């Protein structure tokens, strides 16, 4: 199997809505595995009709990290993990992902990786000398900021490890088809909180192949992230930032937001200094099947115009609600029903397909069910699983939201086990609904392809 290692225009800024060559390779290889899994489940389809099903992990610190791992493990147990094309996350969910993709075959090692996670998270191993050493090394960079301080102190204290690896080193694990293709998202909270819509200008995405600013459709190879550019050309290549740094950047929702956003924006906006108008992304027709409000799988149109999609057209999405609905306005961090309602509204205003949200389902936001399914003609199927609900923790929803706060830095084994069980129950109790949802998606994909 061919493995993509080098960007064909090494070091260049790529202005395009097209997928990167690495992502094309990874999803092409993954598609073969997804088809094989669907066939084994009794849901046969042609290779061209294989749907893009994404798991969208929300934020919530260690709680989100643990819950996403439990969700993936239970999906694997029921033979459903290999139906997933993309694995996307923000904040705490990215911490889970960054740990998994160190392994080229992590999907086959989830039990062992769970045991390792439990052992690490339940022991306080924060080392002042190690943190100091990392901070002193980071301080040599002229762009040193509070992001480094946050990453090498607080995030290190929560994850109990310093990861000196690099995101670009995860290319093999994302290209081989054994695992879903990973997308890590970061948000500019300052501009995000000032608008009522989920603007693409607020979102940045990172894959093992590229770092991208969605607002301008600009991407650079991941190993050149934070390098200096002038007039679109590489001016000063810098060493790729470590995973610990990126974990701090992605986890800014519970940290020093303003400084983290400044770091991201300075890097990406610097790409365009001196750029000519001809380099601007071309305008295209309204995309189909893009889930707006789930940033890693969408390009939001600018006012009065519709931008082209990133060519990811998810036929179904299974977001995990790992954040409390009463502490965040962001859909990425709080996939509660009101946020879904707002997403549907924004999609309608911008001609982006999204299923209607039934108002009757919004009556008990603080005591939700364990699974909600939304469908619409020509729109993605959205399945939402609140982490704490009246099925897996009846009468304790509010109590558990408080108990498992996102800013908690240490989890005992018993609490880790409770989180794993909550996430697993959401899958096991609804495995038939998930199966039927996938069957519905494939059937409609096949009809669309034959029409």
Coordinates of C-alpha atoms in Angstrom, one line a residue:
X1 CA 0.0 0.0 0.0
X2 CA 1.3 3.4 -0.9
X3 CA 1.8 5.7 2.1
X4 CA 1.9 9.5 1.6
X5 CA 4.8 11.1 3.4
X6 CA 5.6 14.4 1.6
X7 CA 3.5 17.3 0.6
X8 CA 3.8 17.7 -3.1
X9 CA 4.5 21.5 -2.7
X10 CA 6.6 21.2 0.4
X11 CA 6.5 24.2 2.6
X12 CA 4.0 26.0 0.4
X13 CA 0.7 27.6 1.5
X14 CA -2.1 25.8 -0.1
X15 CA -5.2 27.9 -0.9
X16 CA -7.9 25.5 -1.7
X17 CA -11.1 23.8 -0.5
X18 CA -9.8 20.5 -1.7
X19 CA -8.8 17.8 0.7
X20 CA -5.1 17.4 1.2
X21 CA -3.4 14.5 -0.7
X22 CA -2.8 12.8 2.6
X23 CA -6.4 12.9 3.7
X24 CA -7.5 11.7 0.3
X25 CA -5.2 8.7 0.7
X26 CA -6.3 8.0 4.2
X27 CA -10.0 8.1 3.5
X28 CA -9.6 6.1 0.3
X29 CA -7.9 3.3 2.2
X30 CA -10.4 3.6 5.0
X31 CA -13.3 3.3 2.6
X32 CA -12.2 -0.2 1.7
X33 CA -12.2 -1.2 5.4
X34 CA -15.6 0.5 6.0
X35 CA -17.1 -1.4 3.1
X36 CA -15.8 -4.7 4.4
X37 CA -17.3 -3.9 7.8
X38 CA -20.7 -2.9 6.3
X39 CA -20.7 -6.2 4.3
X40 CA -20.1 -8.2 7.5
X41 CA -23.0 -6.4 9.2
X42 CA -25.3 -7.4 6.4
X43 CA -25.4 -3.9 4.9
X44 CA -23.7 -4.4 1.5
X45 CA -23.0 -1.4 -0.7
X46 CA -20.8 -0.4 -3.6
X47 CA -17.4 1.1 -2.8
X48 CA -18.6 4.4 -4.4
X49 CA -21.6 4.4 -2.0
X50 CA -19.7 4.0 1.2
X51 CA -21.0 6.8 3.5
X52 CA -18.8 9.3 5.4
X53 CA -19.8 8.6 9.0
X54 CA -18.1 10.8 11.6
X55 CA -17.8 10.6 15.4
X56 CA -17.7 14.1 16.8
X57 CA -16.2 14.3 20.3
X58 CA -17.1 17.4 22.3
X59 CA -14.9 19.1 24.9
X60 CA -14.9 18.8 28.7
X61 CA -11.3 18.2 29.9
X62 CA -10.4 14.7 31.2
X63 CA -14.1 13.8 31.3
X64 CA -14.3 14.1 27.5
X65 CA -11.0 12.3 27.1
X66 CA -12.2 9.3 29.1
X67 CA -15.7 9.3 27.7
X68 CA -14.6 9.3 24.1
X69 CA -12.3 6.4 24.7
X70 CA -15.1 4.4 26.3
X71 CA -17.4 5.2 23.4
X72 CA -14.8 4.0 20.8
X73 CA -14.2 0.8 22.8
X74 CA -17.9 0.0 23.0
X75 CA -18.4 0.6 19.3
X76 CA -15.6 -1.8 18.6
X77 CA -17.1 -4.4 20.9
X78 CA -20.3 -4.3 18.8
X79 CA -18.5 -4.4 15.5
X80 CA -19.4 -0.8 14.6
X81 CA -16.1 1.1 14.9
X82 CA -15.0 0.1 11.4
X83 CA -18.0 1.9 10.0
X84 CA -16.5 5.2 11.0
X85 CA -14.7 7.3 8.4
X86 CA -13.7 10.3 10.5
X87 CA -12.9 10.9 14.2
X88 CA -13.0 14.5 15.1
X89 CA -12.7 16.4 18.4
X90 CA -12.1 19.6 20.3
X91 CA -10.5 20.2 23.7
X92 CA -10.5 17.1 25.9
X93 CA -11.5 14.8 23.0
X94 CA -8.4 15.8 21.2
X95 CA -6.3 14.6 24.2
X96 CA -7.9 11.1 23.8
X97 CA -7.2 11.2 20.0
X98 CA -3.6 12.4 20.3
X99 CA -2.9 9.5 22.6
X100 CA -4.6 6.9 20.4
X101 CA -2.9 7.8 17.1
X102 CA 0.5 7.2 18.5
X103 CA -0.4 3.6 17.6
X104 CA -0.8 2.6 14.0
X105 CA -3.4 -0.1 15.0
X106 CA -4.9 1.6 18.0
X107 CA -8.4 0.3 17.1
X108 CA -7.2 -3.2 18.0
X109 CA -5.5 -2.2 21.3
X110 CA -8.3 -0.2 23.0
X111 CA -8.5 -2.5 26.1
X112 CA -4.7 -2.3 26.7
X113 CA -4.8 1.5 26.1
X114 CA -7.6 1.9 28.5
X115 CA -5.7 0.2 31.2
X116 CA -2.7 2.4 30.5
X117 CA -4.9 5.5 30.6
X118 CA -6.4 4.5 34.0
X119 CA -3.0 3.9 35.5
X120 CA -1.7 7.3 34.3
X121 CA -4.7 9.5 35.1
X122 CA -5.2 8.1 38.6
X123 CA -1.6 8.9 39.7
X124 CA -0.4 12.4 40.3
X125 CA 3.0 12.5 38.6
X126 CA 3.5 16.2 37.8
X127 CA 7.2 17.1 38.0
X128 CA 8.3 20.6 38.6
X129 CA 11.8 19.9 37.1
X130 CA 10.3 18.5 33.9
X131 CA 7.8 21.4 33.6
X132 CA 10.5 23.9 34.2
X133 CA 12.8 22.4 31.6
X134 CA 10.1 22.5 29.0
X135 CA 9.2 26.1 29.8
X136 CA 12.8 27.2 29.6
X137 CA 13.2 25.5 26.2
X138 CA 10.0 27.1 25.0
X139 CA 11.1 30.5 26.2
X140 CA 13.9 30.6 23.7
X141 CA 11.3 31.0 20.9
X142 CA 10.6 34.7 20.2
X143 CA 6.9 33.7 19.9
X144 CA 6.8 32.3 23.4
X145 CA 3.4 32.8 24.9
X146 CA 1.0 31.8 27.7
X147 CA 0.1 28.8 25.5
X148 CA 3.4 27.1 26.4
X149 CA 2.9 27.9 30.1
X150 CA -0.6 26.5 30.0
X151 CA 0.5 23.4 28.1
X152 CA 3.6 22.6 30.2
X153 CA 1.9 23.3 33.6
X154 CA -1.8 22.8 33.7
X155 CA -2.3 20.4 30.8
X156 CA 0.7 18.4 31.8
X157 CA -0.7 18.3 35.3
X158 CA -4.0 16.9 34.0
X159 CA -2.6 14.4 31.5
X160 CA 0.3 13.4 33.7
X161 CA 2.7 13.2 30.8
X162 CA 4.7 15.4 28.5
X163 CA 4.4 14.2 24.9
X164 CA 7.4 15.4 22.8
X165 CA 6.1 13.7 19.7
X166 CA 4.7 15.5 16.7
X167 CA 1.3 15.4 15.0
X168 CA 2.9 14.8 11.6
X169 CA 4.2 11.5 13.0
X170 CA 0.6 10.3 13.1
X171 CA 0.4 10.2 9.3
X172 CA 1.0 6.4 9.0
X173 CA -1.8 5.8 11.6
X174 CA -4.2 8.0 9.6
X175 CA -3.3 6.8 6.1
X176 CA -3.2 3.0 6.6
X177 CA -7.0 2.6 6.6
X178 CA -7.0 0.8 10.0
X179 CA -8.3 3.8 11.8
X180 CA -10.7 6.7 11.1
X181 CA -9.1 9.8 9.7
X182 CA -8.4 12.2 12.6
X183 CA -9.3 15.9 12.6
X184 CA -8.4 18.1 15.6
X185 CA -10.2 21.4 16.0
X186 CA -9.4 24.7 17.8
X187 CA -11.6 27.7 18.3
X188 CA -11.0 31.4 18.5
X189 CA -13.3 31.9 21.5
X190 CA -13.0 35.7 21.4
X191 CA -14.5 36.2 18.0
X192 CA -16.7 33.1 18.4
X193 CA -18.5 34.6 21.4
X194 CA -19.2 37.9 19.6
X195 CA -21.2 36.3 16.8
X196 CA -24.5 34.5 16.9
X197 CA -23.5 32.1 14.1
X198 CA -20.8 29.5 14.0
X199 CA -18.4 31.3 11.7
X200 CA -15.7 29.5 9.9
X201 CA -13.4 32.4 10.8
X202 CA -13.6 31.1 14.4
X203 CA -12.3 27.6 13.5
X204 CA -8.9 26.1 12.8
X205 CA -8.3 22.5 12.1
X206 CA -5.3 20.2 12.4
X207 CA -4.7 16.9 10.8
X208 CA -1.5 14.8 10.6
X209 CA -1.0 16.3 7.2
X210 CA -2.0 20.0 7.5
X211 CA -2.9 22.9 9.7
X212 CA -5.7 24.9 8.2
X213 CA -7.5 28.2 8.7
X214 CA -11.0 27.5 7.6
X215 CA -12.0 31.1 7.1
X216 CA -9.6 31.6 4.1
X217 CA -9.2 28.0 3.0
X218 CA -5.4 28.2 3.8
X219 CA -3.4 25.2 4.8
X220 CA 0.3 24.4 5.3
X221 CA 1.9 21.0 5.9
X222 CA 1.7 20.2 9.6
X223 CA 5.5 20.2 10.1
X224 CA 5.6 23.8 8.9
X225 CA 3.0 25.0 11.4
X226 CA 4.4 28.1 13.2
X227 CA 7.1 28.7 10.5
X228 CA 7.3 32.2 9.1
X229 CA 6.0 33.1 5.7
X230 CA 6.2 36.2 3.6
X231 CA 4.1 36.8 0.4
X232 CA 3.1 33.2 0.5
X233 CA 6.6 31.9 0.6
X234 CA 8.4 30.1 3.4
X235 CA 10.8 32.6 5.0
X236 CA 12.0 30.9 8.2
X237 CA 11.3 27.2 8.9
X238 CA 10.9 26.4 12.6
X239 CA 10.9 23.1 14.4
X240 CA 7.5 21.5 14.6
X241 CA 5.7 22.0 17.9
X242 CA 5.3 19.1 20.2
X243 CA 2.1 17.3 20.9
X244 CA 2.1 18.7 24.4
X245 CA 2.0 22.2 23.0
X246 CA -0.8 21.3 20.6
X247 CA -2.8 19.7 23.5
X248 CA -2.5 23.0 25.3
X249 CA -3.6 24.9 22.2
X250 CA -6.6 22.6 21.6
X251 CA -7.5 22.6 25.3
X252 CA -7.8 26.4 25.4
X253 CA -11.5 26.2 26.1
X254 CA -10.7 25.8 29.8
X255 CA -7.5 27.7 29.8
X256 CA -6.0 31.0 28.8
X257 CA -8.2 31.5 25.8
X258 CA -7.1 35.0 24.7
X259 CA -3.5 34.1 24.4
X260 CA -4.1 30.8 22.7
X261 CA -6.3 32.4 20.1
X262 CA -3.7 35.1 19.5
X263 CA -1.1 32.4 18.8
X264 CA -3.3 30.7 16.2
X265 CA -4.5 33.8 14.5
X266 CA -1.0 35.4 14.3
X267 CA 0.3 32.2 12.7
X268 CA -2.4 31.9 10.1
X269 CA -3.1 35.5 9.4
X270 CA 0.6 35.9 8.8
X271 CA 0.2 33.7 5.7
X272 CA -1.7 36.4 3.9
X273 CA 0.6 39.4 4.3
X274 CA 1.3 40.5 0.8
X275 CA -0.9 37.9 -0.8
X276 CA -2.6 38.9 -4.1
X277 CA -6.3 38.9 -4.6
X278 CA -6.0 36.1 -7.1
X279 CA -5.0 33.7 -4.3
X280 CA -8.4 34.0 -2.7
X281 CA -10.5 30.9 -2.6
X282 CA -12.9 30.6 -5.4
X283 CA -16.7 30.8 -4.8
X284 CA -18.6 27.6 -5.4
X285 CA -22.2 26.4 -5.2
X286 CA -23.9 25.4 -1.9
X287 CA -22.5 22.1 -0.7
X288 CA -24.7 19.1 0.2
X289 CA -24.4 17.0 3.3
X290 CA -22.2 19.3 5.3
X291 CA -22.9 19.5 9.0
X292 CA -22.8 23.1 10.0
X293 CA -22.0 23.8 13.6
X294 CA -19.7 20.8 13.8
X295 CA -16.6 22.7 12.7
X296 CA -14.3 20.0 11.6
X297 CA -16.8 18.9 9.0
X298 CA -17.9 22.3 7.6
X299 CA -17.0 25.4 5.8
X300 CA -19.4 28.2 6.7
X301 CA -20.4 30.7 4.0
X302 CA -19.5 34.3 4.3
X303 CA -22.4 36.8 4.5
X304 CA -24.2 36.9 1.1
X305 CA -22.2 34.1 -0.5
X306 CA -21.8 30.4 -0.2
X307 CA -18.3 29.0 0.0
X308 CA -17.4 25.6 -1.3
X309 CA -17.2 22.7 1.1
X310 CA -14.1 20.8 2.1
X311 CA -15.5 17.9 0.1
X312 CA -16.3 16.0 3.3
X313 CA -19.9 15.1 2.9
X314 CA -20.9 13.1 6.0
X315 CA -24.0 11.0 5.5
X316 CA -24.2 10.6 9.3
X317 CA -22.7 12.1 12.4
X318 CA -22.6 10.7 15.9
X319 CA -21.6 13.5 18.3
X320 CA -20.8 12.8 21.8
X321 CA -22.0 15.2 24.4
X322 CA -19.2 15.3 26.9
X323 CA -19.7 18.8 28.2
X324 CA -22.4 20.2 30.4
X325 CA -25.2 22.0 28.6
X326 CA -25.4 24.8 31.2
X327 CA -21.8 26.1 31.1
X328 CA -21.0 26.8 27.4
X329 CA -22.5 28.5 24.4
X330 CA -20.4 26.6 21.9
X331 CA -21.8 23.6 20.1
X332 CA -18.4 22.0 19.9
X333 CA -18.2 22.1 23.7
X334 CA -21.8 21.7 24.5
X335 CA -23.8 19.5 22.1
X336 CA -27.0 20.0 23.9
X337 CA -30.4 20.3 22.3
X338 CA -30.7 24.1 22.3
X339 CA -27.3 24.2 20.5
X340 CA -28.6 21.7 17.9
X341 CA -31.6 23.9 17.4
X342 CA -29.5 26.9 16.8
X343 CA -27.3 24.9 14.4
X344 CA -30.4 23.9 12.4
X345 CA -31.4 27.6 12.2
X346 CA -28.0 28.8 11.0
X347 CA -27.9 26.0 8.4
X348 CA -31.3 27.0 7.0
X349 CA -30.2 30.7 6.8
X350 CA -27.1 29.7 4.9
X351 CA -28.6 27.1 2.6
X352 CA -26.6 24.2 4.2
X353 CA -28.5 21.0 4.7
X354 CA -29.3 20.0 8.3
X355 CA -32.2 18.1 9.7
X356 CA -35.1 19.9 11.5
X357 CA -35.0 19.8 15.3
X358 CA -38.2 18.8 16.9
X359 CA -39.2 21.4 19.5
X360 CA -40.9 18.7 21.6
X361 CA -37.5 17.2 22.4
X362 CA -36.3 20.4 24.0
X363 CA -38.6 20.3 27.0
X364 CA -36.1 18.6 29.4
X365 CA -32.6 19.8 28.6
X366 CA -31.4 19.1 32.2
X367 CA -32.8 15.5 32.1
X368 CA -32.1 14.3 28.6
X369 CA -32.7 11.0 27.0
X370 CA -29.6 8.9 26.0
X371 CA -30.1 9.1 22.2
X372 CA -31.6 11.6 19.8
X373 CA -31.9 11.1 16.1
X374 CA -32.5 13.8 13.5
X375 CA -33.1 13.3 9.8
X376 CA -34.1 15.4 6.9
X377 CA -34.4 15.0 3.1
X378 CA -31.0 15.8 1.6
X379 CA -29.4 16.4 5.0
X380 CA -27.1 14.4 7.2
X381 CA -28.4 12.1 9.9
X382 CA -27.4 13.4 13.2
X383 CA -27.3 11.1 16.3
X384 CA -26.7 12.8 19.6
X385 CA -25.7 11.0 22.8
X386 CA -25.6 13.1 26.0
X387 CA -23.0 11.7 28.3
X388 CA -25.1 12.0 31.4
X389 CA -28.8 11.2 30.9
X390 CA -31.9 9.8 32.5
X391 CA -31.1 6.3 31.3
X392 CA -27.4 5.8 32.4
X393 CA -27.6 7.9 35.6
X394 CA -31.3 8.4 36.4
X395 CA -31.9 11.1 39.1
X396 CA -28.1 12.0 39.1
X397 CA -27.7 14.0 35.9
X398 CA -27.1 17.3 37.5
X399 CA -25.0 15.8 40.3
X400 CA -22.7 14.0 37.9
X401 CA -22.2 17.1 35.8
X402 CA -21.0 18.9 38.8
X403 CA -19.0 15.9 40.1
X404 CA -17.2 15.3 36.8
X405 CA -16.3 19.0 36.2
X406 CA -14.1 19.7 33.1
X407 CA -11.5 21.5 35.3
X408 CA -10.9 18.5 37.5
X409 CA -7.2 17.5 37.4
X410 CA -7.2 14.1 39.1
X411 CA -9.6 11.2 38.7
X412 CA -9.6 8.2 41.0
X413 CA -9.9 4.8 39.4
X414 CA -13.5 4.5 40.6
X415 CA -14.6 7.7 38.9
X416 CA -12.7 6.8 35.7
X417 CA -14.7 3.5 35.7
X418 CA -18.0 5.4 36.1
X419 CA -17.2 7.6 33.1
X420 CA -16.2 4.6 31.0
X421 CA -19.4 2.9 32.0
X422 CA -21.6 5.9 31.2
X423 CA -20.2 6.3 27.7
X424 CA -20.4 2.5 27.0
X425 CA -24.0 2.4 28.1
X426 CA -24.9 5.1 25.6
X427 CA -23.6 2.8 22.9
X428 CA -24.7 -0.6 24.2
X429 CA -28.2 0.7 25.0
X430 CA -28.6 2.2 21.5
X431 CA -26.6 -0.2 19.3
X432 CA -29.7 -1.3 17.4
X433 CA -30.5 2.4 16.7
X434 CA -27.0 3.0 15.5
X435 CA -27.1 -0.1 13.3
X436 CA -30.5 1.0 11.9
X437 CA -29.2 4.5 11.4
X438 CA -26.2 3.2 9.4
X439 CA -28.5 0.9 7.4
X440 CA -30.7 3.9 6.6
X441 CA -27.7 6.0 5.5
X442 CA -26.3 3.3 3.2
X443 CA -29.7 2.7 1.6
X444 CA -30.2 6.4 0.8
X445 CA -26.6 6.7 -0.4
X446 CA -27.2 3.9 -2.8
X447 CA -30.4 5.4 -4.1
X448 CA -28.7 8.8 -4.6
X449 CA -25.9 7.1 -6.5
X450 CA -28.3 5.2 -8.8
X451 CA -30.4 8.2 -9.6

